[in-house]
Amino acid sequence: MKTAFVRLLMLFVLTSAAGFAPALQVYHVVPGAAQLTWTGHAEVGTWAPTGTLQLRQARLEIADNAVRGGFVEFDMRTLAHTNDDLQTHLRGADFFDVARFPTATFRVREVANGTARGQLTLKGITLPLAFPVEVVRTPAGLRISGTATVDRTAYGVTYNSSGFFQNLGDHAIRNDFQLAFVLLATPQSPAARLARRGPSGAKPGN
């Protein structure tokens, strides 16, 4: 009798907890409307090349008016600069080796108190990353903006880094680069959510 009562109590607690679980809404980020701008810096002087990057796909999971998860996948093959030689160099093996690593992915763990936290996978290396972000509701959905600072050497991009090479002089390049972004996200219908899959063919949330 006691065992049956305990089981009934546990069932009641679990059912009650499920009833109060926040509803999860999936938002689809529109790749064509995204604005992504990267900036690098020389260690000496004011040289600071800047260019663009494009999204491949992205989605966000919203609950209780907060971002609770999701992913942003970048198409590294679109890494661009107005100087063709520099663009080719950045896409090559000295830097991001886009032929071998055509995508990079940021998996969102949470956005809280104006900071996004998650894991960035770049050149096959996955590390934690946090950066300031602003999420604003719009009539169409959400506008997400911010700037992430990434240490390229942590992902194996050591070209002309004074931390790895000596006597570089004015050829030295800072380890950190910035990626400024503006993303527009719209609510996804349940049917589209079932049909859509995450990066590399994985189901959302895997």
PDB file of C-alpha atoms in Angstrom:
ATOM      1  CA  MET A   1       0.000   0.000   0.000  1.00  0.00           C
ATOM      2  CA  LYS A   2       2.836   2.340   0.929  1.00  0.00           C
ATOM      3  CA  THR A   3       4.672   1.552  -2.321  1.00  0.00           C
ATOM      4  CA  ALA A   4       1.564   2.277  -4.362  1.00  0.00           C
ATOM      5  CA  PHE A   5       1.133   5.597  -2.541  1.00  0.00           C
ATOM      6  CA  VAL A   6       4.744   6.605  -3.214  1.00  0.00           C
ATOM      7  CA  ARG A   7       4.367   5.788  -6.909  1.00  0.00           C
ATOM      8  CA  LEU A   8       1.163   7.789  -7.086  1.00  0.00           C
ATOM      9  CA  LEU A   9       2.850  10.736  -5.382  1.00  0.00           C
ATOM     10  CA  MET A  10       5.809  10.597  -7.788  1.00  0.00           C
ATOM     11  CA  LEU A  11       3.447  10.488 -10.767  1.00  0.00           C
ATOM     12  CA  PHE A  12       1.617  13.541  -9.430  1.00  0.00           C
ATOM     13  CA  VAL A  13       4.868  15.475  -8.958  1.00  0.00           C
ATOM     14  CA  LEU A  14       6.143  14.621 -12.443  1.00  0.00           C
ATOM     15  CA  THR A  15       2.823  15.483 -14.062  1.00  0.00           C
ATOM     16  CA  SER A  16       2.655  18.785 -12.201  1.00  0.00           C
ATOM     17  CA  ALA A  17       6.223  19.685 -13.184  1.00  0.00           C
ATOM     18  CA  ALA A  18       5.493  18.925 -16.833  1.00  0.00           C
ATOM     19  CA  GLY A  19       2.422  21.124 -16.665  1.00  0.00           C
ATOM     20  CA  PHE A  20       4.520  24.084 -15.527  1.00  0.00           C
ATOM     21  CA  ALA A  21       7.365  23.536 -18.028  1.00  0.00           C
ATOM     22  CA  PRO A  22       7.824  26.623 -20.228  1.00  0.00           C
ATOM     23  CA  ALA A  23       6.633  26.262 -23.819  1.00  0.00           C
ATOM     24  CA  LEU A  24       9.497  26.088 -26.301  1.00  0.00           C
ATOM     25  CA  GLN A  25       9.231  28.191 -29.453  1.00  0.00           C
ATOM     26  CA  VAL A  26      11.667  27.679 -32.320  1.00  0.00           C
ATOM     27  CA  TYR A  27      12.791  30.698 -34.337  1.00  0.00           C
ATOM     28  CA  HIS A  28      14.359  30.400 -37.781  1.00  0.00           C
ATOM     29  CA  VAL A  29      17.160  32.839 -38.606  1.00  0.00           C
ATOM     30  CA  VAL A  30      16.914  34.139 -42.174  1.00  0.00           C
ATOM     31  CA  PRO A  31      20.413  33.599 -43.713  1.00  0.00           C
ATOM     32  CA  GLY A  32      19.928  36.135 -46.507  1.00  0.00           C
ATOM     33  CA  ALA A  33      18.995  38.879 -44.049  1.00  0.00           C
ATOM     34  CA  ALA A  34      21.977  38.271 -41.747  1.00  0.00           C
ATOM     35  CA  GLN A  35      24.794  40.809 -41.575  1.00  0.00           C
ATOM     36  CA  LEU A  36      28.168  39.363 -40.565  1.00  0.00           C
ATOM     37  CA  THR A  37      31.315  41.489 -40.567  1.00  0.00           C
ATOM     38  CA  TRP A  38      34.739  40.261 -39.449  1.00  0.00           C
ATOM     39  CA  THR A  39      37.697  42.458 -38.511  1.00  0.00           C
ATOM     40  CA  GLY A  40      41.326  41.530 -37.941  1.00  0.00           C
ATOM     41  CA  HIS A  41      44.169  43.702 -36.650  1.00  0.00           C
ATOM     42  CA  ALA A  42      47.893  44.097 -37.102  1.00  0.00           C
ATOM     43  CA  GLU A  43      49.837  44.161 -33.844  1.00  0.00           C
ATOM     44  CA  VAL A  44      51.719  47.244 -35.015  1.00  0.00           C
ATOM     45  CA  GLY A  45      50.035  50.230 -36.635  1.00  0.00           C
ATOM     46  CA  THR A  46      46.436  50.767 -37.612  1.00  0.00           C
ATOM     47  CA  TRP A  47      45.984  48.118 -40.322  1.00  0.00           C
ATOM     48  CA  ALA A  48      42.636  46.437 -39.637  1.00  0.00           C
ATOM     49  CA  PRO A  49      41.206  44.519 -42.600  1.00  0.00           C
ATOM     50  CA  THR A  50      37.483  43.893 -42.557  1.00  0.00           C
ATOM     51  CA  GLY A  51      35.208  41.726 -44.661  1.00  0.00           C
ATOM     52  CA  THR A  52      32.042  39.670 -44.660  1.00  0.00           C
ATOM     53  CA  LEU A  53      30.794  36.159 -43.985  1.00  0.00           C
ATOM     54  CA  GLN A  54      27.482  34.425 -44.703  1.00  0.00           C
ATOM     55  CA  LEU A  55      25.264  32.103 -42.720  1.00  0.00           C
ATOM     56  CA  ARG A  56      24.441  28.608 -43.909  1.00  0.00           C
ATOM     57  CA  GLN A  57      21.568  28.024 -41.480  1.00  0.00           C
ATOM     58  CA  ALA A  58      20.544  28.887 -37.930  1.00  0.00           C
ATOM     59  CA  ARG A  59      17.765  28.502 -35.412  1.00  0.00           C
ATOM     60  CA  LEU A  60      17.085  29.592 -31.839  1.00  0.00           C
ATOM     61  CA  GLU A  61      14.976  28.042 -29.095  1.00  0.00           C
ATOM     62  CA  ILE A  62      12.996  30.511 -26.980  1.00  0.00           C
ATOM     63  CA  ALA A  63      11.279  29.831 -23.643  1.00  0.00           C
ATOM     64  CA  ASP A  64      10.103  32.318 -21.002  1.00  0.00           C
ATOM     65  CA  ASN A  65      11.171  35.155 -23.332  1.00  0.00           C
ATOM     66  CA  ALA A  66      14.793  33.988 -23.236  1.00  0.00           C
ATOM     67  CA  VAL A  67      17.070  32.133 -25.645  1.00  0.00           C
ATOM     68  CA  ARG A  68      17.562  28.618 -24.230  1.00  0.00           C
ATOM     69  CA  GLY A  69      19.423  26.942 -27.077  1.00  0.00           C
ATOM     70  CA  GLY A  70      19.958  26.644 -30.799  1.00  0.00           C
ATOM     71  CA  PHE A  71      22.794  26.882 -33.288  1.00  0.00           C
ATOM     72  CA  VAL A  72      24.318  29.232 -35.847  1.00  0.00           C
ATOM     73  CA  GLU A  73      26.192  27.630 -38.744  1.00  0.00           C
ATOM     74  CA  PHE A  74      28.575  29.730 -40.847  1.00  0.00           C
ATOM     75  CA  ASP A  75      29.560  29.039 -44.454  1.00  0.00           C
ATOM     76  CA  MET A  76      33.326  29.563 -44.255  1.00  0.00           C
ATOM     77  CA  ARG A  77      33.620  29.302 -48.043  1.00  0.00           C
ATOM     78  CA  THR A  78      31.958  32.733 -48.238  1.00  0.00           C
ATOM     79  CA  LEU A  79      34.681  34.436 -46.179  1.00  0.00           C
ATOM     80  CA  ALA A  80      35.232  37.563 -48.258  1.00  0.00           C
ATOM     81  CA  HIS A  81      37.465  40.619 -48.624  1.00  0.00           C
ATOM     82  CA  THR A  82      37.738  43.204 -51.385  1.00  0.00           C
ATOM     83  CA  ASN A  83      41.393  42.249 -51.936  1.00  0.00           C
ATOM     84  CA  ASP A  84      41.384  38.974 -53.871  1.00  0.00           C
ATOM     85  CA  ASP A  85      44.862  37.931 -52.705  1.00  0.00           C
ATOM     86  CA  LEU A  86      43.979  38.457 -49.045  1.00  0.00           C
ATOM     87  CA  GLN A  87      40.673  36.641 -49.506  1.00  0.00           C
ATOM     88  CA  THR A  88      42.433  33.648 -51.063  1.00  0.00           C
ATOM     89  CA  HIS A  89      45.007  33.632 -48.268  1.00  0.00           C
ATOM     90  CA  LEU A  90      42.344  33.719 -45.545  1.00  0.00           C
ATOM     91  CA  ARG A  91      40.469  30.838 -47.171  1.00  0.00           C
ATOM     92  CA  GLY A  92      43.669  28.807 -47.491  1.00  0.00           C
ATOM     93  CA  ALA A  93      45.596  26.481 -45.179  1.00  0.00           C
ATOM     94  CA  ASP A  94      47.487  29.304 -43.410  1.00  0.00           C
ATOM     95  CA  PHE A  95      44.221  30.550 -41.971  1.00  0.00           C
ATOM     96  CA  PHE A  96      40.772  28.917 -42.085  1.00  0.00           C
ATOM     97  CA  ASP A  97      41.380  26.161 -44.665  1.00  0.00           C
ATOM     98  CA  VAL A  98      37.820  26.300 -45.951  1.00  0.00           C
ATOM     99  CA  ALA A  99      38.333  23.414 -48.388  1.00  0.00           C
ATOM    100  CA  ARG A 100      38.774  21.067 -45.406  1.00  0.00           C
ATOM    101  CA  PHE A 101      36.525  22.925 -42.985  1.00  0.00           C
ATOM    102  CA  PRO A 102      33.699  24.478 -45.025  1.00  0.00           C
ATOM    103  CA  THR A 103      31.527  25.296 -42.006  1.00  0.00           C
ATOM    104  CA  ALA A 104      31.885  26.629 -38.469  1.00  0.00           C
ATOM    105  CA  THR A 105      29.160  26.289 -35.845  1.00  0.00           C
ATOM    106  CA  PHE A 106      28.241  28.115 -32.660  1.00  0.00           C
ATOM    107  CA  ARG A 107      25.942  26.040 -30.459  1.00  0.00           C
ATOM    108  CA  VAL A 108      23.984  28.235 -28.089  1.00  0.00           C
ATOM    109  CA  ARG A 109      23.715  27.118 -24.480  1.00  0.00           C
ATOM    110  CA  GLU A 110      21.905  30.212 -23.217  1.00  0.00           C
ATOM    111  CA  VAL A 111      21.571  33.961 -23.504  1.00  0.00           C
ATOM    112  CA  ALA A 112      21.299  35.596 -20.079  1.00  0.00           C
ATOM    113  CA  ASN A 113      22.053  39.052 -18.675  1.00  0.00           C
ATOM    114  CA  GLY A 114      23.126  40.309 -22.081  1.00  0.00           C
ATOM    115  CA  THR A 115      25.672  37.534 -22.672  1.00  0.00           C
ATOM    116  CA  ALA A 116      25.499  34.602 -25.082  1.00  0.00           C
ATOM    117  CA  ARG A 117      27.253  31.423 -23.964  1.00  0.00           C
ATOM    118  CA  GLY A 118      27.915  28.294 -25.934  1.00  0.00           C
ATOM    119  CA  GLN A 119      30.534  26.390 -27.901  1.00  0.00           C
ATOM    120  CA  LEU A 120      32.228  27.407 -31.137  1.00  0.00           C
ATOM    121  CA  THR A 121      33.497  24.719 -33.485  1.00  0.00           C
ATOM    122  CA  LEU A 122      36.078  26.118 -35.908  1.00  0.00           C
ATOM    123  CA  LYS A 123      38.521  24.048 -37.977  1.00  0.00           C
ATOM    124  CA  GLY A 124      37.309  20.947 -36.156  1.00  0.00           C
ATOM    125  CA  ILE A 125      38.108  22.330 -32.686  1.00  0.00           C
ATOM    126  CA  THR A 126      35.300  22.986 -30.196  1.00  0.00           C
ATOM    127  CA  LEU A 127      35.777  25.463 -27.324  1.00  0.00           C
ATOM    128  CA  PRO A 128      33.540  27.522 -25.025  1.00  0.00           C
ATOM    129  CA  LEU A 129      32.766  31.062 -26.167  1.00  0.00           C
ATOM    130  CA  ALA A 130      30.871  33.928 -24.532  1.00  0.00           C
ATOM    131  CA  PHE A 131      30.145  37.397 -25.888  1.00  0.00           C
ATOM    132  CA  PRO A 132      27.743  40.335 -25.372  1.00  0.00           C
ATOM    133  CA  VAL A 133      24.492  40.202 -27.306  1.00  0.00           C
ATOM    134  CA  GLU A 134      21.275  42.188 -27.566  1.00  0.00           C
ATOM    135  CA  VAL A 135      17.953  40.500 -28.320  1.00  0.00           C
ATOM    136  CA  VAL A 136      15.066  42.792 -29.306  1.00  0.00           C
ATOM    137  CA  ARG A 137      11.522  41.753 -30.184  1.00  0.00           C
ATOM    138  CA  THR A 138      10.180  43.130 -33.460  1.00  0.00           C
ATOM    139  CA  PRO A 139       6.791  42.807 -35.193  1.00  0.00           C
ATOM    140  CA  ALA A 140       8.316  40.037 -37.343  1.00  0.00           C
ATOM    141  CA  GLY A 141      10.152  38.175 -34.581  1.00  0.00           C
ATOM    142  CA  LEU A 142      13.572  38.818 -33.045  1.00  0.00           C
ATOM    143  CA  ARG A 143      16.574  40.997 -33.876  1.00  0.00           C
ATOM    144  CA  ILE A 144      19.818  39.658 -32.420  1.00  0.00           C
ATOM    145  CA  SER A 145      22.996  41.736 -32.561  1.00  0.00           C
ATOM    146  CA  GLY A 146      26.418  41.776 -30.965  1.00  0.00           C
ATOM    147  CA  THR A 147      30.144  41.293 -31.463  1.00  0.00           C
ATOM    148  CA  ALA A 148      32.090  38.134 -30.662  1.00  0.00           C
ATOM    149  CA  THR A 149      35.837  38.198 -30.074  1.00  0.00           C
ATOM    150  CA  VAL A 150      37.609  34.982 -31.061  1.00  0.00           C
ATOM    151  CA  ASP A 151      41.203  33.922 -30.361  1.00  0.00           C
ATOM    152  CA  ARG A 152      42.170  32.369 -33.682  1.00  0.00           C
ATOM    153  CA  THR A 153      45.231  30.622 -32.235  1.00  0.00           C
ATOM    154  CA  ALA A 154      43.009  28.539 -29.944  1.00  0.00           C
ATOM    155  CA  TYR A 155      41.624  26.987 -33.131  1.00  0.00           C
ATOM    156  CA  GLY A 156      44.998  26.306 -34.705  1.00  0.00           C
ATOM    157  CA  VAL A 157      45.253  29.504 -36.793  1.00  0.00           C
ATOM    158  CA  THR A 158      48.742  30.628 -35.770  1.00  0.00           C
ATOM    159  CA  TYR A 159      49.912  32.392 -38.947  1.00  0.00           C
ATOM    160  CA  ASN A 160      52.088  35.446 -38.060  1.00  0.00           C
ATOM    161  CA  SER A 161      51.155  35.267 -34.384  1.00  0.00           C
ATOM    162  CA  SER A 162      53.894  36.681 -32.154  1.00  0.00           C
ATOM    163  CA  GLY A 163      52.932  34.077 -29.577  1.00  0.00           C
ATOM    164  CA  PHE A 164      54.228  31.369 -31.920  1.00  0.00           C
ATOM    165  CA  PHE A 165      56.817  33.102 -34.124  1.00  0.00           C
ATOM    166  CA  GLN A 166      59.624  35.566 -33.374  1.00  0.00           C
ATOM    167  CA  ASN A 167      60.952  38.636 -35.195  1.00  0.00           C
ATOM    168  CA  LEU A 168      57.744  39.260 -37.145  1.00  0.00           C
ATOM    169  CA  GLY A 169      58.026  43.027 -36.843  1.00  0.00           C
ATOM    170  CA  ASP A 170      55.169  44.828 -38.542  1.00  0.00           C
ATOM    171  CA  HIS A 171      54.005  41.538 -40.088  1.00  0.00           C
ATOM    172  CA  ALA A 172      52.622  40.338 -36.755  1.00  0.00           C
ATOM    173  CA  ILE A 173      48.851  39.823 -36.605  1.00  0.00           C
ATOM    174  CA  ARG A 174      46.811  39.935 -33.399  1.00  0.00           C
ATOM    175  CA  ASN A 175      45.481  36.644 -32.127  1.00  0.00           C
ATOM    176  CA  ASP A 176      41.971  38.021 -31.625  1.00  0.00           C
ATOM    177  CA  PHE A 177      39.546  38.907 -34.381  1.00  0.00           C
ATOM    178  CA  GLN A 178      36.007  40.250 -34.098  1.00  0.00           C
ATOM    179  CA  LEU A 179      32.797  39.081 -35.736  1.00  0.00           C
ATOM    180  CA  ALA A 180      29.979  41.636 -35.577  1.00  0.00           C
ATOM    181  CA  PHE A 181      26.533  40.345 -36.441  1.00  0.00           C
ATOM    182  CA  VAL A 182      22.902  41.304 -36.894  1.00  0.00           C
ATOM    183  CA  LEU A 183      20.457  38.398 -37.217  1.00  0.00           C
ATOM    184  CA  LEU A 184      16.730  38.443 -37.905  1.00  0.00           C
ATOM    185  CA  ALA A 185      14.696  35.491 -36.628  1.00  0.00           C
ATOM    186  CA  THR A 186      11.061  34.592 -37.246  1.00  0.00           C
ATOM    187  CA  PRO A 187       8.843  32.039 -35.450  1.00  0.00           C
ATOM    188  CA  GLN A 188       8.863  28.622 -37.061  1.00  0.00           C
ATOM    189  CA  SER A 189       5.652  26.676 -37.596  1.00  0.00           C
ATOM    190  CA  PRO A 190       5.381  23.204 -35.974  1.00  0.00           C
ATOM    191  CA  ALA A 191       5.272  21.537 -39.410  1.00  0.00           C
ATOM    192  CA  ALA A 192       8.438  23.304 -40.535  1.00  0.00           C
ATOM    193  CA  ARG A 193      10.129  22.427 -37.243  1.00  0.00           C
ATOM    194  CA  LEU A 194       9.510  18.717 -37.803  1.00  0.00           C
ATOM    195  CA  ALA A 195      10.827  18.892 -41.352  1.00  0.00           C
ATOM    196  CA  ARG A 196      13.913  20.960 -40.583  1.00  0.00           C
ATOM    197  CA  ARG A 197      17.215  19.450 -39.479  1.00  0.00           C
ATOM    198  CA  GLY A 198      20.256  20.914 -37.763  1.00  0.00           C
ATOM    199  CA  PRO A 199      23.843  21.269 -39.021  1.00  0.00           C
ATOM    200  CA  SER A 200      25.425  18.274 -40.755  1.00  0.00           C
ATOM    201  CA  GLY A 201      22.045  16.541 -40.992  1.00  0.00           C
ATOM    202  CA  ALA A 202      21.499  16.282 -37.226  1.00  0.00           C
ATOM    203  CA  LYS A 203      18.038  16.748 -35.858  1.00  0.00           C
ATOM    204  CA  PRO A 204      17.582  20.002 -33.922  1.00  0.00           C
ATOM    205  CA  GLY A 205      18.730  19.605 -30.364  1.00  0.00           C
ATOM    206  CA  ASN A 206      21.109  16.712 -31.101  1.00  0.00           C
TER     207      ASN A 206
END
